[in-house]
PDB file of C-alpha atoms in Angstrom:
ATOM      1  CA  MET A   1      47.082  46.034  48.441  1.00 53.00           C
ATOM      2  CA  LYS A   2      47.324  48.996  50.673  1.00 60.00           C
ATOM      3  CA  THR A   3      46.945  48.645  54.483  1.00 61.00           C
ATOM      4  CA  ARG A   4      44.872  51.255  56.212  1.00 66.00           C
ATOM      5  CA  GLY A   5      45.831  52.450  59.724  1.00 65.00           C
ATOM      6  CA  PHE A   6      43.597  53.748  62.477  1.00 67.00           C
ATOM      7  CA  THR A   7      42.464  57.297  62.283  1.00 75.00           C
ATOM      8  CA  LEU A   8      42.968  59.701  65.152  1.00 74.00           C
ATOM      9  CA  ILE A   9      39.240  59.674  65.892  1.00 78.00           C
ATOM     10  CA  GLU A  10      39.200  55.868  66.130  1.00 73.00           C
ATOM     11  CA  ILE A  11      42.160  55.914  68.519  1.00 76.00           C
ATOM     12  CA  LEU A  12      40.512  58.566  70.694  1.00 79.00           C
ATOM     13  CA  VAL A  13      37.249  56.595  70.824  1.00 76.00           C
ATOM     14  CA  ALA A  14      39.150  53.444  71.796  1.00 77.00           C
ATOM     15  CA  VAL A  15      41.022  55.313  74.528  1.00 79.00           C
ATOM     16  CA  VAL A  16      37.789  56.761  75.890  1.00 79.00           C
ATOM     17  CA  LEU A  17      36.130  53.346  75.904  1.00 81.00           C
ATOM     18  CA  PHE A  18      39.144  51.826  77.656  1.00 79.00           C
ATOM     19  CA  VAL A  19      39.119  54.568  80.306  1.00 80.00           C
ATOM     20  CA  VAL A  20      35.384  54.077  80.907  1.00 81.00           C
ATOM     21  CA  VAL A  21      35.709  50.305  81.219  1.00 79.00           C
ATOM     22  CA  ALA A  22      38.793  50.610  83.455  1.00 79.00           C
ATOM     23  CA  SER A  23      37.054  53.189  85.658  1.00 80.00           C
ATOM     24  CA  MET A  24      34.064  50.902  86.082  1.00 77.00           C
ATOM     25  CA  GLY A  25      36.392  48.034  86.992  1.00 75.00           C
ATOM     26  CA  VAL A  26      38.267  50.155  89.547  1.00 76.00           C
ATOM     27  CA  TYR A  27      34.964  51.390  91.023  1.00 74.00           C
ATOM     28  CA  VAL A  28      33.632  47.845  91.373  1.00 71.00           C
ATOM     29  CA  PHE A  29      36.914  46.632  92.890  1.00 66.00           C
ATOM     30  CA  THR A  30      37.058  49.597  95.300  1.00 70.00           C
ATOM     31  CA  ALA A  31      33.445  49.090  96.353  1.00 65.00           C
ATOM     32  CA  GLN A  32      34.010  45.388  96.928  1.00 65.00           C
ATOM     33  CA  ASN A  33      37.226  46.064  98.845  1.00 64.00           C
ATOM     34  CA  ARG A  34      35.529  48.716 100.976  1.00 64.00           C
ATOM     35  CA  GLY A  35      32.623  46.381 101.694  1.00 63.00           C
ATOM     36  CA  TRP A  36      35.001  43.594 102.664  1.00 59.00           C
ATOM     37  CA  LYS A  37      36.976  45.933 104.938  1.00 67.00           C
ATOM     38  CA  MET A  38      33.783  47.232 106.543  1.00 68.00           C
ATOM     39  CA  GLU A  39      32.544  43.711 107.303  1.00 69.00           C
ATOM     40  CA  SER A  40      36.022  42.681 108.474  1.00 75.00           C
ATOM     41  CA  ASP A  41      36.176  45.645 110.876  1.00 74.00           C
ATOM     42  CA  LYS A  42      32.694  44.829 112.202  1.00 78.00           C
ATOM     43  CA  VAL A  43      33.605  41.196 112.858  1.00 80.00           C
ATOM     44  CA  ALA A  44      36.923  42.170 114.477  1.00 83.00           C
ATOM     45  CA  VAL A  45      35.237  44.670 116.822  1.00 85.00           C
ATOM     46  CA  GLN A  46      32.496  42.163 117.730  1.00 86.00           C
ATOM     47  CA  MET A  47      35.081  39.461 118.501  1.00 88.00           C
ATOM     48  CA  MET A  48      37.133  41.848 120.644  1.00 88.00           C
ATOM     49  CA  ALA A  49      34.020  42.947 122.519  1.00 90.00           C
ATOM     50  CA  LYS A  50      32.832  39.388 123.103  1.00 91.00           C
ATOM     51  CA  GLY A  51      36.250  38.233 124.339  1.00 91.00           C
ATOM     52  CA  THR A  52      36.569  41.216 126.690  1.00 92.00           C
ATOM     53  CA  LEU A  53      33.044  40.804 128.051  1.00 92.00           C
ATOM     54  CA  ASP A  54      33.534  37.054 128.552  1.00 93.00           C
ATOM     55  CA  GLU A  55      36.649  37.640 130.657  1.00 91.00           C
ATOM     56  CA  LEU A  56      35.021  40.399 132.724  1.00 91.00           C
ATOM     57  CA  SER A  57      31.911  38.297 133.365  1.00 91.00           C
ATOM     58  CA  ARG A  58      34.070  35.275 134.272  1.00 90.00           C
ATOM     59  CA  ALA A  59      35.965  37.289 136.897  1.00 88.00           C
ATOM     60  CA  ALA A  60      32.678  38.595 138.326  1.00 87.00           C
ATOM     61  CA  ARG A  61      31.037  35.168 138.310  1.00 86.00           C
ATOM     62  CA  LEU A  62      33.974  33.597 140.193  1.00 85.00           C
ATOM     63  CA  THR A  63      33.925  36.307 142.861  1.00 83.00           C
ATOM     64  CA  GLY A  64      34.014  34.729 146.301  1.00 79.00           C
ATOM     65  CA  SER A  65      34.220  31.162 144.992  1.00 78.00           C
ATOM     66  CA  GLY A  66      36.358  28.756 146.992  1.00 76.00           C
ATOM     67  CA  LEU A  67      36.315  31.016 150.062  1.00 76.00           C
ATOM     68  CA  PRO A  68      34.481  30.977 153.404  1.00 72.00           C
ATOM     69  CA  GLU A  69      31.153  32.770 153.625  1.00 66.00           C
ATOM     70  CA  GLY A  70      31.676  36.505 153.795  1.00 62.00           C
ATOM     71  CA  MET A  71      35.084  36.455 152.102  1.00 66.00           C
ATOM     72  CA  GLY A  72      35.933  37.462 148.577  1.00 64.00           C
ATOM     73  CA  GLY A  73      33.877  39.959 146.633  1.00 71.00           C
ATOM     74  CA  ILE A  74      34.556  43.172 144.773  1.00 75.00           C
ATOM     75  CA  GLU A  75      36.531  46.267 145.599  1.00 74.00           C
ATOM     76  CA  VAL A  76      35.244  49.274 143.680  1.00 72.00           C
ATOM     77  CA  PHE A  77      37.317  52.423 143.258  1.00 67.00           C
ATOM     78  CA  GLY A  78      35.241  55.583 143.065  1.00 57.00           C
ATOM     79  CA  GLY A  79      35.792  58.461 140.659  1.00 54.00           C
ATOM     80  CA  GLY A  80      37.546  58.657 137.319  1.00 59.00           C
ATOM     81  CA  PRO A  81      37.653  55.846 134.751  1.00 67.00           C
ATOM     82  CA  GLU A  82      36.116  52.495 135.599  1.00 77.00           C
ATOM     83  CA  ARG A  83      38.111  50.295 137.958  1.00 84.00           C
ATOM     84  CA  ALA A  84      37.239  47.249 140.059  1.00 85.00           C
ATOM     85  CA  THR A  85      38.953  44.303 141.745  1.00 86.00           C
ATOM     86  CA  PHE A  86      37.411  40.837 141.871  1.00 86.00           C
ATOM     87  CA  VAL A  87      38.586  38.452 144.613  1.00 85.00           C
ATOM     88  CA  SER A  88      38.165  34.679 144.628  1.00 85.00           C
ATOM     89  CA  ASN A  89      39.990  31.389 145.139  1.00 86.00           C
ATOM     90  CA  GLU A  90      39.780  30.141 141.572  1.00 84.00           C
ATOM     91  CA  ASP A  91      41.326  26.688 142.051  1.00 85.00           C
ATOM     92  CA  GLY A  92      40.243  26.202 145.688  1.00 85.00           C
ATOM     93  CA  ALA A  93      43.849  25.937 146.896  1.00 90.00           C
ATOM     94  CA  ALA A  94      44.207  25.786 150.685  1.00 90.00           C
ATOM     95  CA  ASP A  95      46.480  24.235 153.298  1.00 92.00           C
ATOM     96  CA  THR A  96      46.735  23.638 157.031  1.00 90.00           C
ATOM     97  CA  VAL A  97      48.861  25.795 159.333  1.00 90.00           C
ATOM     98  CA  ARG A  98      51.386  23.382 160.910  1.00 88.00           C
ATOM     99  CA  GLY A  99      53.269  26.029 162.855  1.00 86.00           C
ATOM    100  CA  PHE A 100      54.516  29.616 162.605  1.00 86.00           C
ATOM    101  CA  GLU A 101      57.453  31.924 163.264  1.00 84.00           C
ATOM    102  CA  TRP A 102      57.138  35.648 163.758  1.00 78.00           C
ATOM    103  CA  THR A 103      59.698  38.296 164.691  1.00 67.00           C
ATOM    104  CA  PRO A 104      58.298  41.677 165.778  1.00 66.00           C
ATOM    105  CA  GLY A 105      59.484  44.615 163.691  1.00 69.00           C
ATOM    106  CA  ALA A 106      60.575  42.440 160.758  1.00 76.00           C
ATOM    107  CA  GLY A 107      57.193  42.649 159.028  1.00 80.00           C
ATOM    108  CA  ARG A 108      57.223  38.954 158.207  1.00 85.00           C
ATOM    109  CA  LEU A 109      55.145  36.017 159.425  1.00 86.00           C
ATOM    110  CA  SER A 110      56.214  32.522 158.377  1.00 89.00           C
ATOM    111  CA  LEU A 111      53.563  29.790 158.241  1.00 90.00           C
ATOM    112  CA  ALA A 112      54.580  26.138 158.065  1.00 91.00           C
ATOM    113  CA  VAL A 113      52.294  24.322 155.602  1.00 91.00           C
ATOM    114  CA  THR A 114      52.058  20.950 153.920  1.00 89.00           C
ATOM    115  CA  ASP A 115      52.765  22.154 150.370  1.00 90.00           C
ATOM    116  CA  SER A 116      53.795  25.744 149.682  1.00 90.00           C
ATOM    117  CA  ARG A 117      53.479  25.203 145.927  1.00 90.00           C
ATOM    118  CA  ARG A 118      49.716  25.720 146.259  1.00 91.00           C
ATOM    119  CA  PHE A 119      50.300  29.441 146.796  1.00 92.00           C
ATOM    120  CA  SER A 120      51.490  32.216 144.471  1.00 88.00           C
ATOM    121  CA  GLU A 121      54.578  34.144 145.570  1.00 86.00           C
ATOM    122  CA  LEU A 122      53.014  37.438 144.519  1.00 89.00           C
ATOM    123  CA  GLY A 123      49.500  36.543 145.567  1.00 90.00           C
ATOM    124  CA  TYR A 124      47.406  36.854 148.723  1.00 90.00           C
ATOM    125  CA  VAL A 125      46.145  34.482 151.398  1.00 90.00           C
ATOM    126  CA  TRP A 126      43.253  34.470 153.816  1.00 88.00           C
ATOM    127  CA  VAL A 127      44.267  33.321 157.298  1.00 88.00           C
ATOM    128  CA  GLU A 128      42.805  33.443 160.796  1.00 85.00           C
ATOM    129  CA  LEU A 129      44.962  34.944 163.572  1.00 82.00           C
ATOM    130  CA  ASN A 130      44.550  34.924 167.341  1.00 77.00           C
ATOM    131  CA  VAL A 131      44.746  38.536 168.502  1.00 72.00           C
ATOM    132  CA  PRO A 132      44.329  40.104 171.961  1.00 66.00           C
ATOM    133  CA  LEU A 133      40.994  41.577 172.872  1.00 63.00           C
ATOM    134  CA  VAL A 134      42.781  44.771 173.936  1.00 56.00           C
ATOM    135  CA  ALA A 135      45.400  46.330 171.665  1.00 51.00           C
ATOM    136  CA  GLY A 136      48.676  47.685 172.979  1.00 52.00           C
ATOM    137  CA  PRO A 137      52.335  46.759 173.475  1.00 53.00           C
ATOM    138  CA  GLY A 138      51.774  46.181 177.204  1.00 54.00           C
ATOM    139  CA  VAL A 139      49.317  43.334 176.738  1.00 52.00           C
ATOM    140  CA  SER A 140      50.753  40.072 178.036  1.00 54.00           C
ATOM    141  CA  ALA A 141      51.070  36.918 175.955  1.00 50.00           C
ATOM    142  CA  THR A 142      48.435  35.232 178.090  1.00 53.00           C
ATOM    143  CA  ALA A 143      45.803  37.919 177.498  1.00 57.00           C
ATOM    144  CA  ALA A 144      42.392  36.821 176.288  1.00 64.00           C
ATOM    145  CA  THR A 145      42.327  36.572 172.513  1.00 69.00           C
ATOM    146  CA  THR A 146      39.826  36.500 169.713  1.00 75.00           C
ATOM    147  CA  VAL A 147      40.114  34.943 166.273  1.00 80.00           C
ATOM    148  CA  ARG A 148      39.993  37.360 163.351  1.00 79.00           C
ATOM    149  CA  PRO A 149      40.470  36.753 159.612  1.00 82.00           C
ATOM    150  CA  PHE A 150      43.137  38.724 157.741  1.00 82.00           C
ATOM    151  CA  VAL A 151      44.073  39.088 154.072  1.00 84.00           C
ATOM    152  CA  LEU A 152      47.870  39.227 153.747  1.00 88.00           C
ATOM    153  CA  PRO A 153      50.248  39.278 150.762  1.00 91.00           C
ATOM    154  CA  VAL A 154      52.670  36.412 150.133  1.00 92.00           C
ATOM    155  CA  VAL A 155      56.241  37.643 149.648  1.00 91.00           C
ATOM    156  CA  ASP A 156      58.152  34.348 149.530  1.00 90.00           C
ATOM    157  CA  ARG A 157      57.868  30.616 150.027  1.00 89.00           C
ATOM    158  CA  THR A 158      60.215  27.746 150.796  1.00 86.00           C
ATOM    159  CA  THR A 159      59.700  24.290 149.371  1.00 81.00           C
ATOM    160  CA  SER A 160      61.416  21.124 150.476  1.00 73.00           C
ATOM    161  CA  ALA A 161      62.187  18.369 148.005  1.00 62.00           C
ATOM    162  CA  GLY A 162      58.834  17.230 146.650  1.00 55.00           C
ATOM    163  CA  GLY A 163      56.946  19.451 149.070  1.00 49.00           C
ATOM    164  CA  GLY A 164      55.856  18.315 152.495  1.00 52.00           C
ATOM    165  CA  CYS A 165      57.785  18.758 155.751  1.00 55.00           C
ATOM    166  CA  GLY A 166      59.787  21.980 155.749  1.00 74.00           C
ATOM    167  CA  ASP A 167      57.461  23.938 153.459  1.00 89.00           C
ATOM    168  CA  SER A 168      56.445  27.433 154.491  1.00 91.00           C
ATOM    169  CA  ILE A 169      54.966  30.620 153.070  1.00 92.00           C
ATOM    170  CA  ILE A 170      56.216  34.046 154.153  1.00 91.00           C
ATOM    171  CA  LEU A 171      53.531  36.703 154.673  1.00 90.00           C
ATOM    172  CA  ASP A 172      53.966  40.466 154.792  1.00 88.00           C
ATOM    173  CA  VAL A 173      52.460  41.837 158.022  1.00 83.00           C
ATOM    174  CA  THR A 174      53.826  45.377 157.751  1.00 79.00           C
ATOM    175  CA  SER A 175      50.245  46.557 157.185  1.00 73.00           C
ATOM    176  CA  LEU A 176      49.525  45.424 160.756  1.00 71.00           C
ATOM    177  CA  GLU A 177      52.695  46.739 162.342  1.00 66.00           C
ATOM    178  CA  GLY A 178      52.694  50.401 163.219  1.00 59.00           C
ATOM    179  CA  THR A 179      48.933  50.557 163.570  1.00 56.00           C
ATOM    180  CA  PRO A 180      46.997  50.771 166.862  1.00 53.00           C
ATOM    181  CA  ASN A 181      45.633  47.289 166.248  1.00 51.00           C
ATOM    182  CA  PHE A 182      48.961  45.481 166.147  1.00 54.00           C
ATOM    183  CA  TRP A 183      50.582  43.843 169.161  1.00 53.00           C
ATOM    184  CA  ASN A 184      54.356  44.021 169.477  1.00 51.00           C
ATOM    185  CA  SER A 185      54.941  40.993 171.674  1.00 53.00           C
ATOM    186  CA  PRO A 186      55.615  37.810 169.616  1.00 52.00           C
ATOM    187  CA  GLY A 187      53.268  35.750 171.768  1.00 53.00           C
ATOM    188  CA  ASN A 188      50.352  38.144 171.427  1.00 60.00           C
ATOM    189  CA  ILE A 189      49.484  37.381 167.824  1.00 66.00           C
ATOM    190  CA  ARG A 190      49.542  33.838 166.523  1.00 73.00           C
ATOM    191  CA  PRO A 191      47.934  31.923 163.686  1.00 78.00           C
ATOM    192  CA  VAL A 192      45.324  29.316 164.441  1.00 77.00           C
ATOM    193  CA  THR A 193      47.370  26.115 164.462  1.00 73.00           C
ATOM    194  CA  LEU A 194      45.746  23.453 162.297  1.00 76.00           C
ATOM    195  CA  GLY A 195      43.523  26.199 160.944  1.00 82.00           C
ATOM    196  CA  LEU A 196      43.166  26.816 157.217  1.00 86.00           C
ATOM    197  CA  VAL A 197      45.198  29.252 155.146  1.00 90.00           C
ATOM    198  CA  GLN A 198      43.535  29.863 151.779  1.00 90.00           C
ATOM    199  CA  LYS A 199      44.874  31.215 148.534  1.00 91.00           C
ATOM    200  CA  LEU A 200      43.293  34.395 147.172  1.00 88.00           C
ATOM    201  CA  ASP A 201      43.244  35.385 143.509  1.00 88.00           C
ATOM    202  CA  SER A 202      42.929  39.126 142.979  1.00 87.00           C
ATOM    203  CA  THR A 203      42.115  40.443 139.501  1.00 89.00           C
ATOM    204  CA  THR A 204      41.960  44.200 138.907  1.00 90.00           C
ATOM    205  CA  TYR A 205      40.664  45.847 135.729  1.00 92.00           C
ATOM    206  CA  ARG A 206      41.402  49.538 135.156  1.00 91.00           C
ATOM    207  CA  GLN A 207      40.315  51.659 132.217  1.00 90.00           C
ATOM    208  CA  SER A 208      42.487  54.537 131.035  1.00 89.00           C
ATOM    209  CA  GLY A 209      41.422  56.267 127.832  1.00 88.00           C
ATOM    210  CA  ASP A 210      40.549  53.559 125.312  1.00 89.00           C
ATOM    211  CA  THR A 211      42.770  50.951 127.011  1.00 92.00           C
ATOM    212  CA  LEU A 212      41.730  48.376 129.607  1.00 93.00           C
ATOM    213  CA  TYR A 213      44.544  47.187 131.880  1.00 94.00           C
ATOM    214  CA  LEU A 214      44.667  43.918 133.823  1.00 93.00           C
ATOM    215  CA  ARG A 215      46.553  43.184 137.029  1.00 92.00           C
ATOM    216  CA  ARG A 216      46.715  39.697 138.560  1.00 91.00           C
ATOM    217  CA  ASN A 217      47.523  39.616 142.283  1.00 90.00           C
ATOM    218  CA  ARG A 218      50.598  41.809 142.825  1.00 88.00           C
ATOM    219  CA  LEU A 219      52.093  41.389 139.361  1.00 89.00           C
ATOM    220  CA  GLY A 220      52.545  44.441 137.159  1.00 89.00           C
ATOM    221  CA  GLU A 221      49.751  45.773 134.978  1.00 92.00           C
ATOM    222  CA  SER A 222      49.440  44.576 131.398  1.00 94.00           C
ATOM    223  CA  VAL A 223      47.295  45.753 128.502  1.00 95.00           C
ATOM    224  CA  PHE A 224      44.188  43.592 128.315  1.00 93.00           C
ATOM    225  CA  ALA A 225      42.114  45.285 125.603  1.00 92.00           C
ATOM    226  CA  ILE A 226      42.501  48.272 123.254  1.00 90.00           C
ATOM    227  CA  GLY A 227      39.597  50.128 121.716  1.00 90.00           C
ATOM    228  CA  VAL A 228      37.386  50.297 124.814  1.00 91.00           C
ATOM    229  CA  ASP A 229      35.105  53.232 124.064  1.00 90.00           C
ATOM    230  CA  THR A 230      32.961  52.831 127.200  1.00 89.00           C
ATOM    231  CA  LEU A 231      32.990  50.461 130.164  1.00 91.00           C
ATOM    232  CA  ARG A 232      30.430  50.804 132.929  1.00 90.00           C
ATOM    233  CA  LEU A 233      29.896  48.515 135.898  1.00 89.00           C
ATOM    234  CA  SER A 234      26.823  48.784 138.096  1.00 88.00           C
ATOM    235  CA  TYR A 235      25.958  46.797 141.211  1.00 86.00           C
ATOM    236  CA  PHE A 236      22.635  45.466 142.458  1.00 86.00           C
ATOM    237  CA  HIS A 237      21.991  45.900 146.166  1.00 83.00           C
ATOM    238  CA  PRO A 238      19.095  43.761 147.462  1.00 81.00           C
ATOM    239  CA  ALA A 239      17.615  46.736 149.330  1.00 82.00           C
ATOM    240  CA  ASP A 240      18.818  49.615 147.173  1.00 84.00           C
ATOM    241  CA  GLY A 241      18.567  48.477 143.548  1.00 87.00           C
ATOM    242  CA  TRP A 242      21.152  49.228 140.874  1.00 89.00           C
ATOM    243  CA  ARG A 243      23.961  51.654 141.716  1.00 84.00           C
ATOM    244  CA  ASP A 244      27.075  52.839 139.874  1.00 82.00           C
ATOM    245  CA  SER A 245      29.128  52.339 143.032  1.00 78.00           C
ATOM    246  CA  LEU A 246      28.885  50.286 146.195  1.00 75.00           C
ATOM    247  CA  SER A 247      25.804  51.128 148.226  1.00 75.00           C
ATOM    248  CA  GLY A 248      26.011  52.238 151.831  1.00 75.00           C
ATOM    249  CA  SER A 249      22.582  50.866 152.610  1.00 76.00           C
ATOM    250  CA  VAL A 250      22.009  48.221 155.257  1.00 74.00           C
ATOM    251  CA  PRO A 251      23.590  45.758 154.848  1.00 73.00           C
ATOM    252  CA  ALA A 252      26.361  47.985 153.557  1.00 72.00           C
ATOM    253  CA  ASN A 253      28.585  47.010 150.635  1.00 73.00           C
ATOM    254  CA  VAL A 254      26.545  43.957 149.690  1.00 77.00           C
ATOM    255  CA  VAL A 255      25.655  43.182 146.077  1.00 79.00           C
ATOM    256  CA  SER A 256      24.084  40.172 144.425  1.00 81.00           C
ATOM    257  CA  LYS A 257      24.638  41.016 140.755  1.00 86.00           C
ATOM    258  CA  VAL A 258      26.968  43.005 138.531  1.00 89.00           C
ATOM    259  CA  ARG A 259      25.865  44.592 135.265  1.00 92.00           C
ATOM    260  CA  ILE A 260      28.598  45.080 132.672  1.00 92.00           C
ATOM    261  CA  ARG A 261      28.040  47.532 129.812  1.00 92.00           C
ATOM    262  CA  LEU A 262      30.805  47.484 127.212  1.00 93.00           C
ATOM    263  CA  VAL A 263      31.238  49.471 124.004  1.00 92.00           C
ATOM    264  CA  MET A 264      34.225  48.586 121.824  1.00 91.00           C
ATOM    265  CA  ARG A 265      35.315  50.516 118.757  1.00 89.00           C
ATOM    266  CA  SER A 266      37.520  49.781 115.761  1.00 85.00           C
ATOM    267  CA  PRO A 267      41.240  50.516 116.340  1.00 79.00           C
ATOM    268  CA  LYS A 268      41.524  53.172 113.599  1.00 79.00           C
ATOM    269  CA  PRO A 269      38.984  55.688 112.270  1.00 80.00           C
ATOM    270  CA  ASP A 270      37.599  55.323 108.747  1.00 77.00           C
ATOM    271  CA  PHE A 271      37.691  58.775 107.160  1.00 75.00           C
ATOM    272  CA  LYS A 272      35.069  57.879 104.535  1.00 75.00           C
ATOM    273  CA  LEU A 273      32.742  56.747 107.349  1.00 75.00           C
ATOM    274  CA  LEU A 274      33.544  59.967 109.232  1.00 74.00           C
ATOM    275  CA  GLU A 275      32.566  61.957 106.156  1.00 76.00           C
ATOM    276  CA  ASP A 276      29.332  60.002 105.658  1.00 78.00           C
ATOM    277  CA  SER A 277      28.382  59.857 109.355  1.00 81.00           C
ATOM    278  CA  PRO A 278      30.215  62.402 111.565  1.00 81.00           C
ATOM    279  CA  ALA A 279      28.445  61.135 114.711  1.00 80.00           C
ATOM    280  CA  THR A 280      30.431  57.880 114.525  1.00 78.00           C
ATOM    281  CA  ARG A 281      33.750  59.769 114.686  1.00 84.00           C
ATOM    282  CA  GLY A 282      34.833  57.376 111.947  1.00 80.00           C
ATOM    283  CA  TYR A 283      34.652  54.294 114.203  1.00 83.00           C
ATOM    284  CA  ARG A 284      32.572  51.149 114.059  1.00 84.00           C
ATOM    285  CA  PHE A 285      31.140  50.034 117.382  1.00 86.00           C
ATOM    286  CA  SER A 286      29.996  46.882 119.116  1.00 89.00           C
ATOM    287  CA  ARG A 287      27.723  47.301 122.153  1.00 91.00           C
ATOM    288  CA  LEU A 288      27.233  44.449 124.613  1.00 92.00           C
ATOM    289  CA  GLU A 289      25.606  44.145 128.030  1.00 93.00           C
ATOM    290  CA  MET A 290      25.472  41.312 130.551  1.00 93.00           C
ATOM    291  CA  GLU A 291      24.203  40.761 134.090  1.00 93.00           C
ATOM    292  CA  VAL A 292      26.212  38.362 136.251  1.00 90.00           C
ATOM    293  CA  ALA A 293      24.983  36.803 139.492  1.00 85.00           C
ATOM    294  CA  LEU A 294      27.706  36.640 142.146  1.00 79.00           C
ATOM    295  CA  ARG A 295      28.605  33.521 144.092  1.00 71.00           C
ATOM    296  CA  ALA A 296      29.308  35.664 147.168  1.00 64.00           C
ATOM    297  CA  THR A 297      27.469  38.813 148.228  1.00 56.00           C
ATOM    298  CA  ALA A 298      29.734  40.151 150.991  1.00 55.00           C
ATOM    299  CA  LEU A 299      32.699  42.236 149.925  1.00 52.00           C
ATOM    300  CA  THR A 300      36.308  42.240 151.022  1.00 46.00           C
ATOM    301  CA  ASN A 301      37.955  45.642 150.592  1.00 42.00           C
ATOM    302  CA  ARG A 302      41.675  45.376 151.121  1.00 36.00           C
TER     303      ARG A 302
END
């Protein structure tokens, strides 16, 4: 019995059918993969936007918390990309001034406290100082004084075994020295003994391009979020409404709410999306907005 092979036409038909079926399979797989990637990018952008907005709103909501009335607040930097500093005392850390040591010209003021571990070495403190009513190097140590609050950076601290007696925090007062409002006699400026010294937490956000940077106290900047297409902060003044910067209305520099508008985009452009929708620039976006009521309305601009 003779065996009959396939004819050329049969082989060609089989090849064509195989190519058609394979092409359909590749198309279905590609479409499914593209749909999965599109949904994955959407979810990733939404999660990044939500996490970024949550942190920004948390910093705004904590503004002024743990501080005396009129302290804390927001420092807004005008012009250029968005930038703002939120000031609070997040954990309520404070201590009592047990004594002090100050040497004129050294730029350092040492405060004896109960436990220096409550303060950050590269942070800030709020402290009340007795200062003369009249500025000038000729003012005597017995001149009439007034109590004024100051925000000063912490440059060092000493801690005895287990804290307690012998603890101190070293403050940088060079911002006071060399100005008309500083007094060069050691007895002319003194902390309020048994007065409070309070920790300050300073958080600065700065946008540059599509990157949002974070700076805590006086530590170096670090990248906080990438893919920030737009960030806009606006401030509600009780007598002046919403403004993009701090209002000069009476009372000046007072806000009760902060509005945060955030637009995040996917890290890399999708060229097929760019081809289908040029207005998107090939990115997928997530747009969020939130209004945050502040715990303190008066601002501290350092």
